[in-house]
Short mmCIF file of C-alpha atoms and ligand atoms in Angstrom, two decimals:
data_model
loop_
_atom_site.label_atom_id
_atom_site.label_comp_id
_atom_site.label_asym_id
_atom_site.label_seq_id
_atom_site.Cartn_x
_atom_site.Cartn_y
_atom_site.Cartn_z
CA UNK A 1 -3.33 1.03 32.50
CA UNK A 2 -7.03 -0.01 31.13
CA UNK A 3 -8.31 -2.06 33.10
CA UNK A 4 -9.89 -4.99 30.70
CA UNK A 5 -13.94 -4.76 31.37
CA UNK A 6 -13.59 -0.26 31.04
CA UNK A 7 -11.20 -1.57 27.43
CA UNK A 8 -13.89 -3.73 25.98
CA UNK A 9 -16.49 -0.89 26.57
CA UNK A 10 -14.67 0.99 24.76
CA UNK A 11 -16.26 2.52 21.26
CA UNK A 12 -14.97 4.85 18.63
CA UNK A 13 -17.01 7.77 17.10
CA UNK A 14 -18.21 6.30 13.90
CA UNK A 15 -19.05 9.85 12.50
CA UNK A 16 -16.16 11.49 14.02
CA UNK A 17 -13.48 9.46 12.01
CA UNK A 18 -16.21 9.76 8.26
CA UNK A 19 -15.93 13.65 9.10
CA UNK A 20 -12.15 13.43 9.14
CA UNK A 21 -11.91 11.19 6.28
CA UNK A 22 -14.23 13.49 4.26
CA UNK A 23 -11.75 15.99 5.04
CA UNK A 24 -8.67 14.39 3.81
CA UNK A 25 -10.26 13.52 0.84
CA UNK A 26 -10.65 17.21 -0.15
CA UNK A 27 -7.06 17.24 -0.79
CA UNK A 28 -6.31 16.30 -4.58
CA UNK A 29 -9.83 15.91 -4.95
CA UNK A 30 -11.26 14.78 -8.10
CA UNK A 31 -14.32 16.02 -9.80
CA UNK A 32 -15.91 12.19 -10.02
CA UNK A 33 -15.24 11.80 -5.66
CA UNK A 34 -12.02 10.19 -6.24
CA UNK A 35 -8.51 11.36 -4.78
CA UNK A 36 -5.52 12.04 -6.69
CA UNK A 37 -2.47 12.58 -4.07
CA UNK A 38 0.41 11.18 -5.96
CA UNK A 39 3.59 10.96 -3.57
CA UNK A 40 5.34 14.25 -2.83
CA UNK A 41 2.97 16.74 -5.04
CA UNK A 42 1.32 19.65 -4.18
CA UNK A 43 -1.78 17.77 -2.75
CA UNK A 44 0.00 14.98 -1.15
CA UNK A 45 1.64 17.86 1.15
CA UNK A 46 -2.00 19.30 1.66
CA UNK A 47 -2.92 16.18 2.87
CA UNK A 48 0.23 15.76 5.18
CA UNK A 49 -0.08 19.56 6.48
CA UNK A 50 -3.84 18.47 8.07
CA UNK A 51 -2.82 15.33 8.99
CA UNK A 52 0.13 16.25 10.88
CA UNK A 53 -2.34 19.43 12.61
CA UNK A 54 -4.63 16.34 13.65
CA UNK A 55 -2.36 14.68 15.31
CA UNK A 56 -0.85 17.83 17.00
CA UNK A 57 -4.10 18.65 18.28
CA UNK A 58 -4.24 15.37 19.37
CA UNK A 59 -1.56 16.29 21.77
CA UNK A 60 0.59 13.64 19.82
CA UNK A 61 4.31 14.09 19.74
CA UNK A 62 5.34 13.72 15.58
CA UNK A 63 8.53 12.81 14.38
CA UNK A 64 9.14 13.31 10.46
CA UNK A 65 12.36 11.35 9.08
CA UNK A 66 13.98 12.10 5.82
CA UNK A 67 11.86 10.41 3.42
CA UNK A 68 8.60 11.88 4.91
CA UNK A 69 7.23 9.26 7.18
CA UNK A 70 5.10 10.80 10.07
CA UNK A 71 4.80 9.20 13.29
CA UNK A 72 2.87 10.95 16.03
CA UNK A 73 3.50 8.98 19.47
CA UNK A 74 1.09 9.10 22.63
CA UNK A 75 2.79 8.26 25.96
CA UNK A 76 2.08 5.31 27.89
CA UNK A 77 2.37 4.67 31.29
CA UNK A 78 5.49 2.64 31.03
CA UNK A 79 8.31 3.23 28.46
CA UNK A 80 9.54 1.18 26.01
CA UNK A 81 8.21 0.71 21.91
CA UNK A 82 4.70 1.88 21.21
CA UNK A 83 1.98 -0.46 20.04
CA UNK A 84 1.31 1.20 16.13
CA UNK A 85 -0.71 1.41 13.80
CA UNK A 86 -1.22 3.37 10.27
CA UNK A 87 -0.90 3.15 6.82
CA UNK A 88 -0.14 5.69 3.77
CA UNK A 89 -2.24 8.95 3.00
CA UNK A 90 -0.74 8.78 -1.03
CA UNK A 91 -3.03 7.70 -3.37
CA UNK A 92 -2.99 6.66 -7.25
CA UNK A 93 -3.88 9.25 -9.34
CA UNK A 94 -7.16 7.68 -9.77
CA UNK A 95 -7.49 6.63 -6.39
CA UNK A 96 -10.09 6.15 -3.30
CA UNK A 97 -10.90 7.67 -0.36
CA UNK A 98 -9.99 5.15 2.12
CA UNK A 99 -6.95 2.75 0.62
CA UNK A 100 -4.74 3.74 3.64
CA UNK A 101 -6.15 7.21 4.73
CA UNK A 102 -8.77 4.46 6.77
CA UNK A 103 -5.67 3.40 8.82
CA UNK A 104 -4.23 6.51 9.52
CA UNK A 105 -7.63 8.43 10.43
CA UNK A 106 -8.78 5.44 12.76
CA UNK A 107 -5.54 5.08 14.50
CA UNK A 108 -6.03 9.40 15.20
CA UNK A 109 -9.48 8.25 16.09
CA UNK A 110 -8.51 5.87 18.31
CA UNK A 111 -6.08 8.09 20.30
CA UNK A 112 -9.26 10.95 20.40
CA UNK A 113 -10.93 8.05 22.09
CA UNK A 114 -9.08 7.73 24.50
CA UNK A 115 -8.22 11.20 25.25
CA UNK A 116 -11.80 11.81 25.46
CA UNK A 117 -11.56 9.80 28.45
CA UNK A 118 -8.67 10.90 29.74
CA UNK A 119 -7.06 7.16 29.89
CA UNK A 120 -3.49 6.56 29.55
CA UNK A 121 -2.06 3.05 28.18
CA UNK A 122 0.40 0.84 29.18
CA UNK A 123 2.72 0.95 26.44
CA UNK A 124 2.99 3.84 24.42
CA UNK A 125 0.51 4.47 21.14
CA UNK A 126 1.75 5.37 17.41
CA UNK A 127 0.01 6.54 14.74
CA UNK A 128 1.75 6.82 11.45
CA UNK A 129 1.65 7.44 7.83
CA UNK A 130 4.52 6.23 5.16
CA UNK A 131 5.39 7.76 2.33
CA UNK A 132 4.82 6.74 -1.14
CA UNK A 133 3.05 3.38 0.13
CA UNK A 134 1.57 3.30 -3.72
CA UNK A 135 4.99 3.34 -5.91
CA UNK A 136 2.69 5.22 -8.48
CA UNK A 137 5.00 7.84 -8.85
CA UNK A 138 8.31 6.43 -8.30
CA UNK A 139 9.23 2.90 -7.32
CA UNK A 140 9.64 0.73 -5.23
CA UNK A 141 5.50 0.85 -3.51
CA UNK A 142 5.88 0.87 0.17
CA UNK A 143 8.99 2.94 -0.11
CA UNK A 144 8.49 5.09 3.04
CA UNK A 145 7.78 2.16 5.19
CA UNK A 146 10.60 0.09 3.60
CA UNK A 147 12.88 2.59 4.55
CA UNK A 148 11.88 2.67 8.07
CA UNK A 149 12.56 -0.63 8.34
CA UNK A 150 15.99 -0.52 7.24
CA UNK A 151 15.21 -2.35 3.98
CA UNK A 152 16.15 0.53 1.46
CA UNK A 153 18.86 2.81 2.09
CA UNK A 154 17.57 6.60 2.11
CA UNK A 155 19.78 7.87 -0.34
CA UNK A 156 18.49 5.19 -2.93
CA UNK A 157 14.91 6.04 -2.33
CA UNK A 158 16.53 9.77 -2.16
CA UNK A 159 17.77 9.12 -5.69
CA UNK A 160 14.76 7.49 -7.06
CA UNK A 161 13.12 8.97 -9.96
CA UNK A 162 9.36 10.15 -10.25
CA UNK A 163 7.37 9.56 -13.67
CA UNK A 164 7.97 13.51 -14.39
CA UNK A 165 11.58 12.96 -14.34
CA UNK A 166 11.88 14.79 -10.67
CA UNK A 167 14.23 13.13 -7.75
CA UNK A 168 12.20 12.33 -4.51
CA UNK A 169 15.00 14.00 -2.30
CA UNK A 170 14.33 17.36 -3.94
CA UNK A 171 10.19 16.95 -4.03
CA UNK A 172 10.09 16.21 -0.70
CA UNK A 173 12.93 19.21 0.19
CA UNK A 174 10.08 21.06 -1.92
CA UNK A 175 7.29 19.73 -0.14
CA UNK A 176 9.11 20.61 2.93
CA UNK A 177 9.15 16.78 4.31
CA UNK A 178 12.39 16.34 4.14
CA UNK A 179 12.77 15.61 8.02
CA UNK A 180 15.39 14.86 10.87
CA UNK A 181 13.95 11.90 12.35
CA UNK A 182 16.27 9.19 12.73
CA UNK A 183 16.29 6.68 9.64
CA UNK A 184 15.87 3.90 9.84
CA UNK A 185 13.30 4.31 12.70
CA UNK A 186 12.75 2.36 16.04
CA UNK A 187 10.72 -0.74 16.04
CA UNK A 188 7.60 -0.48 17.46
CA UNK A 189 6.45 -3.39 20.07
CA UNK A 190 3.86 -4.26 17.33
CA UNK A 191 2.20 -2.75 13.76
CA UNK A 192 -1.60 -3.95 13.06
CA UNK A 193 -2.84 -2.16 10.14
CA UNK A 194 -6.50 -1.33 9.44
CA UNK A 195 -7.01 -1.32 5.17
CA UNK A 196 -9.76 -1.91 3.16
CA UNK A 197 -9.76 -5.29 1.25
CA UNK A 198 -9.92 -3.47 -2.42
CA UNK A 199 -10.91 -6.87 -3.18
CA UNK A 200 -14.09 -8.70 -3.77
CA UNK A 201 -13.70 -12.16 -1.81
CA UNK A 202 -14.97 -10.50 1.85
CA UNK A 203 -18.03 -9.10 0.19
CA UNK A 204 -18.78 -11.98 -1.76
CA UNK A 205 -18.82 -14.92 1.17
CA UNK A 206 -20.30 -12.73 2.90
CA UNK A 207 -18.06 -12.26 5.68
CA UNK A 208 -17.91 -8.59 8.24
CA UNK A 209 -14.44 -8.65 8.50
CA UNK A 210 -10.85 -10.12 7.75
CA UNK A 211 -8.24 -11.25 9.59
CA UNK A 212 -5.14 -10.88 7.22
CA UNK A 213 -2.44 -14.08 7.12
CA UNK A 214 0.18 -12.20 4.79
CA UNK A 215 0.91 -10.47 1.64
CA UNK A 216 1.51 -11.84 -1.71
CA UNK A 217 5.07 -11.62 -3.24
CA UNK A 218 5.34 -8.45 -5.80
CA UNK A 219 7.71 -8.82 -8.85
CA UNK A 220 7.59 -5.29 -10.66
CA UNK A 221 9.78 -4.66 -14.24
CA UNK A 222 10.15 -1.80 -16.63
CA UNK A 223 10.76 -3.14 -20.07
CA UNK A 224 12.08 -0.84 -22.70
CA UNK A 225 11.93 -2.51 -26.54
CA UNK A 226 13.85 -0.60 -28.81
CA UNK A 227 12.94 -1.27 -32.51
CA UNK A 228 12.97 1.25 -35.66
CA UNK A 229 10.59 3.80 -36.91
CA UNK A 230 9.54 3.24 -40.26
CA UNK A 231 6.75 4.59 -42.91
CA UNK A 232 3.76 2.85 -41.55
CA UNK A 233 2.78 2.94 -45.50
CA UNK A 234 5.75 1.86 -47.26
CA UNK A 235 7.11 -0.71 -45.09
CA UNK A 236 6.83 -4.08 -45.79
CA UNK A 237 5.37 -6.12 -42.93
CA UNK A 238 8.56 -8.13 -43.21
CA UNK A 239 10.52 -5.22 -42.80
CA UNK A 240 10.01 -4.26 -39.44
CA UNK A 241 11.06 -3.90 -36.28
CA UNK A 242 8.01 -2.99 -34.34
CA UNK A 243 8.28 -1.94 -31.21
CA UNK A 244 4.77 -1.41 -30.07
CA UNK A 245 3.78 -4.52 -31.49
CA UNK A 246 6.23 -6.47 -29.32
CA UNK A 247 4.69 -4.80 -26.12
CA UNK A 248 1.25 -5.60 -27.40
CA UNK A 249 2.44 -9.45 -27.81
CA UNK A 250 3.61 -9.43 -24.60
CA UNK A 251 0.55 -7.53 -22.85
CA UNK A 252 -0.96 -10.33 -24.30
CA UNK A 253 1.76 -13.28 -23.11
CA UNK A 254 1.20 -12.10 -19.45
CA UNK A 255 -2.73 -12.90 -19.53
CA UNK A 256 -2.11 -15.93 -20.87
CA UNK A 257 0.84 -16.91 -18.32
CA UNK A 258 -1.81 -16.09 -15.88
CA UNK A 259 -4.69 -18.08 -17.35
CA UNK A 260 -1.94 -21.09 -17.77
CA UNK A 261 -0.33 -20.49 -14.41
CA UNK A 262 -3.82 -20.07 -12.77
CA UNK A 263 -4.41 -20.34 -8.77
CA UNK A 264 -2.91 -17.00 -7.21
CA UNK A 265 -1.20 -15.58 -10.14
CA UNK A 266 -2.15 -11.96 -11.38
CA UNK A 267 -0.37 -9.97 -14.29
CA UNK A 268 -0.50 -6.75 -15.01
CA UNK A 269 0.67 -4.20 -17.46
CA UNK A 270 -0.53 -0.94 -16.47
CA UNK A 271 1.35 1.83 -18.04
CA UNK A 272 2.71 2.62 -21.46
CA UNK A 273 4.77 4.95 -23.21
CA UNK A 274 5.42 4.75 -26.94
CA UNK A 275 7.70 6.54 -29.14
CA UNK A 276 7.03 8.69 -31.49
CA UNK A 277 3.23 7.22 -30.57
CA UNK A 278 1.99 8.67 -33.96
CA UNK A 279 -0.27 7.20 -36.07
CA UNK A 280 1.93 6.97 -39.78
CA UNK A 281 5.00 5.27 -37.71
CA UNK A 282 6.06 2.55 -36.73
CA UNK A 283 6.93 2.56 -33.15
CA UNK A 284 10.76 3.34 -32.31
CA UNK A 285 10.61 2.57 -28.96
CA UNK A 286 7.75 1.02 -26.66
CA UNK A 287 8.19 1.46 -22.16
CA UNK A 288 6.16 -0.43 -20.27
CA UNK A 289 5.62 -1.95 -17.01
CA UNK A 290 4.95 -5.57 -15.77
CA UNK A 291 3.40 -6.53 -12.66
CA UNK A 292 3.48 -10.19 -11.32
CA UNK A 293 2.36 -11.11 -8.14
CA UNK A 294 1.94 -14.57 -6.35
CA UNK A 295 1.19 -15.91 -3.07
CA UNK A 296 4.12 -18.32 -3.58
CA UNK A 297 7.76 -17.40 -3.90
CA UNK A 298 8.24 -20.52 -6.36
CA UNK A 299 5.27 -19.68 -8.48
CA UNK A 300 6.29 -15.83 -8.51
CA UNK A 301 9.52 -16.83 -9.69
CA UNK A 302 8.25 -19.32 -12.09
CA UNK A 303 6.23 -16.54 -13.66
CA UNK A 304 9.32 -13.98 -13.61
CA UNK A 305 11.08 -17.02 -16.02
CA UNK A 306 8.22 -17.49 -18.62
CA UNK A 307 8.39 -13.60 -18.96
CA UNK A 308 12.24 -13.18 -19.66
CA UNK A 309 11.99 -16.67 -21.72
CA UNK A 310 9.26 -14.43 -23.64
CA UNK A 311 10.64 -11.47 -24.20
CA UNK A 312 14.30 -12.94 -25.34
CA UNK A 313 12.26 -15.19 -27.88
CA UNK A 314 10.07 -12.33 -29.11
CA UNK A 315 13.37 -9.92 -29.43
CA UNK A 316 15.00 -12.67 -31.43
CA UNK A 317 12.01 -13.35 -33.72
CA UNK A 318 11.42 -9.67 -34.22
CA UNK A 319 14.85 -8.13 -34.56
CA UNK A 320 14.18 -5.41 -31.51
CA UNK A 321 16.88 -5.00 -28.33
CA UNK A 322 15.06 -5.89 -25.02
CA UNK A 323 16.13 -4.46 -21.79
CA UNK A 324 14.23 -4.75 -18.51
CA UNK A 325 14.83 -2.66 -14.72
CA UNK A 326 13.66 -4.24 -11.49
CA UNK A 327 11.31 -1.69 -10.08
CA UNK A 328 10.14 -3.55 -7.21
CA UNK A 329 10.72 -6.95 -6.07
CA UNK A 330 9.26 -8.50 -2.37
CA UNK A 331 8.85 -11.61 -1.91
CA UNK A 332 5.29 -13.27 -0.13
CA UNK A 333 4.91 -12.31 3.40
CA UNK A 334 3.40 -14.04 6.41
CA UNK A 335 2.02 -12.15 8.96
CA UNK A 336 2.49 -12.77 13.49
CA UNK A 337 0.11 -15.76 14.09
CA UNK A 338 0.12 -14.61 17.69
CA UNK A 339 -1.22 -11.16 15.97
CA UNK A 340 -3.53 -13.04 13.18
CA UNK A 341 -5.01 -15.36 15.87
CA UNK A 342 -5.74 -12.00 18.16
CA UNK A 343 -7.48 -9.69 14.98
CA UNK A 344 -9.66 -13.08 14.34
CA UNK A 345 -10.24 -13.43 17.60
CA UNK A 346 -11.23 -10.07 18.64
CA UNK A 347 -13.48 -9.15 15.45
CA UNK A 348 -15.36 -12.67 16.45
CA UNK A 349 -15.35 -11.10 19.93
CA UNK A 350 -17.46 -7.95 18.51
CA UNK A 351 -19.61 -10.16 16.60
CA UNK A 352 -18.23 -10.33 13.25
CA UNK A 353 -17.98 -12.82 10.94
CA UNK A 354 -14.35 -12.61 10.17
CA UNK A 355 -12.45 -14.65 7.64
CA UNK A 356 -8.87 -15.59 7.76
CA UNK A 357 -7.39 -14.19 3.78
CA UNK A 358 -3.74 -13.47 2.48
CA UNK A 359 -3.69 -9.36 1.01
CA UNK A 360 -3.46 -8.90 -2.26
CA UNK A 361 -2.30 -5.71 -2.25
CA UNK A 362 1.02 -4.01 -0.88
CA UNK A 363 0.93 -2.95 2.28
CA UNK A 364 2.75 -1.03 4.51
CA UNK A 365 2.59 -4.02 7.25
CA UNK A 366 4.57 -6.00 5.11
CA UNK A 367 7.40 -4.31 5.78
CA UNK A 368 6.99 -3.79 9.48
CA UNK A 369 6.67 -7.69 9.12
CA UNK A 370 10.81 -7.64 9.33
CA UNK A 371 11.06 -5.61 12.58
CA UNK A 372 8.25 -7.11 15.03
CA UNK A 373 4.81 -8.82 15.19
CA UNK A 374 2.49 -7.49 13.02
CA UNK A 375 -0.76 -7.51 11.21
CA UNK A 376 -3.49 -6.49 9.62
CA UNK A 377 -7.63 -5.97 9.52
CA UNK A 378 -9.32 -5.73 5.89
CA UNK A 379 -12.86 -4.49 5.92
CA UNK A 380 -14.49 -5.34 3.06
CA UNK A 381 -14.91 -3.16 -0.35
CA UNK A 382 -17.86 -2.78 -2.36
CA UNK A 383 -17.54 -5.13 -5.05
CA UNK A 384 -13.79 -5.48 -4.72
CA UNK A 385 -13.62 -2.38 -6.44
CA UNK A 386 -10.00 -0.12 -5.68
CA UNK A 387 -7.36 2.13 -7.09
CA UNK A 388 -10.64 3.59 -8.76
CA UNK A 389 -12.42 6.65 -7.36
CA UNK A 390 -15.67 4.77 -6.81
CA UNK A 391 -14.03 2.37 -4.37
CA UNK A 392 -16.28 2.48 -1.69
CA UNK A 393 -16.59 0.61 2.12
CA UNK A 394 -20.38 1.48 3.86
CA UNK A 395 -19.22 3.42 7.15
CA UNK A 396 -20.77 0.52 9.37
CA UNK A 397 -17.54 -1.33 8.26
CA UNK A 398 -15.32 0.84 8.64
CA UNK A 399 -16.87 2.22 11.86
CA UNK A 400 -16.68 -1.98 12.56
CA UNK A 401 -12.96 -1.99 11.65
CA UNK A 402 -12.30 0.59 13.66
CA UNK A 403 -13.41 -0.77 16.85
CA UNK A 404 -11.97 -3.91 16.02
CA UNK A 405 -8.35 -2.06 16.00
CA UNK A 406 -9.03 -0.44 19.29
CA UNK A 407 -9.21 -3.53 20.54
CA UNK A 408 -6.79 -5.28 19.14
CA UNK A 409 -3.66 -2.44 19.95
CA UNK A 410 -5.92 -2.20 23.23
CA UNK A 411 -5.17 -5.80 24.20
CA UNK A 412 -1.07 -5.32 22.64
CA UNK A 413 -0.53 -2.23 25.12
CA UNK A 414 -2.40 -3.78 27.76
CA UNK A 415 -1.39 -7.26 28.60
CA UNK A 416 2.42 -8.70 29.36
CA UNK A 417 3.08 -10.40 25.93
CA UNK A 418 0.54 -10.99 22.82
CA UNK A 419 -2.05 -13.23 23.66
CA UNK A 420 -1.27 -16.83 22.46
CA UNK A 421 -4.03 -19.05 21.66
CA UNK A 422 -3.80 -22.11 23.97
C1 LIG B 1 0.28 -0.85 -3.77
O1 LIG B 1 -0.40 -0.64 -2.82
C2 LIG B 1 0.06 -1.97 -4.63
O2 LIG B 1 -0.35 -3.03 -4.13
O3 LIG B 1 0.24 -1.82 -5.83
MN1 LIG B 2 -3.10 0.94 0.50
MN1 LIG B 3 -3.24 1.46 -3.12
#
């Protein structure tokens, strides 16, 4: 036990936790300062290995379940579900240095914190990080954390596919993460999640921090559009079957579903594959993906309509076959007032000008959303930039950040039941 005036002293070592995420981001480096650690390559297991010696060192106890997921417990005083935190150490393959390795390294600087001082918690502390949070390799995102949850069955994610055609049972069997844990994994008592906004609205208004009311519902789809190759020369225009032009109308259908749509909606088509993709042909075959996302389940599914109405009408005018896959589908999520209320609280506590804003991204919280109270703390990113290796968050905030979190799982293995605001 901590007793509450020796917990609010309490600071973590601002330089201590830059060092270590300097560190991590040497594995998968890229030459511009970026991070490539796609899920289950070479790099993301470099990452992993000094990760996992961290938290040994730590004195932590880890336990790695069969889709990779790390989580490195520190006993409490009493028994019973630890108070967690974490996030993902995968990245895009242009990616950041601190989209989810921030959550991970402060929660292991937390615990050094504490050990410095020799003080033992309540309730137990976890640390963890879930695999494949980023779905850039294979789909769905947030498939490690989803599977701890029970939401996915391991074999599917087991069977799921990466871009370069390998399964993710036998890269992680490569990797050698293929652990024993059990799976799906024990709830913890609570999940708050430190991440940096990769947004621009914190930054903006001006605000130090956020206190993080949900996630926005995800709708991902793989559409294939098979057409005919043809001499790009000889072929009348009314002749053909066009494949790539049919993805290139409906690149250009989803901005305008968002521009009609407007409020929270976002579209996206980020990757595509053509077929033969060469210059005298017209395309055979055109793969690409679709991402929709919407604060509101009614909207999101509003927008998933307008895009099948789309693509039937465009496969009918152009005489192509259509056929789409579900990669990912979750619908919006709303976070643990009790847990909201206390991240607001506590960052206003510190001094912080903290605003109350839904996530745009996917997070790993999301999914520990289904099993107890969780949460989340954004710190704000440097012109909202992300997924891009100049994302970048000054250290004061994510020094800031971290303090708030070792408060807020502070106060969650500390007291009888979450704070409620009265
Ligand atoms: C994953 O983090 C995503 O939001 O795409
Ligand atoms: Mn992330
Ligand atoms: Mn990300």
């Amino acid at each position: 036990m901590i007793g509450e005036a020796q917990r609010k002293a309490l600071r973590i070592d601002g330089a201590r936790l830059m060092r270590r995420l300097d560190e991590l981001a040497k594995c998968g480096a890229r030459d511009d300062g970026g991070c490539n650690r796609l899920a289950f390559t070479d790099a993301d297991k470099e990452g992993r290995d000094l990760v996992i010696g961290w938290m040994r060192e730590l004195g932590l106890t880890v336990a790695i379940d069969a889709i990779g997921n790390a989580v490195a417990t520190r006993s409490g005083a009493e028994d019973g579900p630890p108070v967690m935190c974490g996030s993902h150490i995968d990245t895009v393959r242009t990616g950041g240095r601190y989209d989810g390795n921030l959550g991970v390294l402060a929660g292991l600087e937390i615990i050094e914190t504490l050990n410095d001082r020799d003080l033992t918690t309540r309730r137990p502390l976890a640390v963890g990080f879930f695999s494949n949070e980023e779905g850039a390799r294979a789909t769905p995102d947030m498939m490690g954390s989803l599977v701890y949850v029970g939401g996915l069955p391991l074999d599917e994610a087991h069977r799921a596919v990466t871009i370069d055609g390998k399964k993710v049972v036998d890269e992680l069997e490569r990797i050698g993460y293929r652990g024993t844990a059990p799976s799906p994994g024990p709830a913890p008592y609570a999940y708050v999640e430190l991440h940096i906004e990769q947004g621009p609205i914190l930054e903006a208004e001006k605000f130090g921090l956020g206190a993080v009311t949900g996630v926005q519902g995800i709708s991902w789809t793989e559409v294939t559009v098979n057409g005919q190759a043809n001499h790009a020369g000889t072929t009348p225009m009314s002749f053909r079957h066009d494949a790539c032009f049919v993805a290139g109308e409906t690149i250009a259908f989803v901005r305008r579903l968002t521009k009609e749509m407007g409020g929270a909606q976002v579209g996206t088509v980020g990757a595509i594959d053509l077929d033969p993709n060469l210059v005298n042909v017209v395309a055979r075959k055109a793969v690409f993906t679709v991402d929709l996302r919407n604060t509101e389940e009614t909207l999101l599914q509003e927008a998933e309509a307008r895009l099948a109405r789309h693509l039937e009408e465009i496969a009918a005018a152009e005489g192509v076959t259509i056929t789409t896959r579900r990669l990912a589908r979750f619908e919006p999520v709303t976070f643990d007032a009790r847990v909201i209320d206390l991240v607001e609280d506590t960052a206003r506590a510190e001094g912080h000008n903290v605003r109350r804003l839904p996530a745009g991204a996917g997070h790993d919280a999301q999914m520990f959303a289904r099993v107890c109270p969780a949460g989340m703390v954004f710190t704000p990113s440097v012109k909202g930039i992300s997924h891009n290796p100049k994302e970048h968050t000054e250290p004061a905030d994510l020094e800031a950040g971290a303090n708030v979190l070792l408060q807020v799982l502070l106060t969650l293995s500390e007291t009888d039941a979450i704070p409620e605001r009265s």
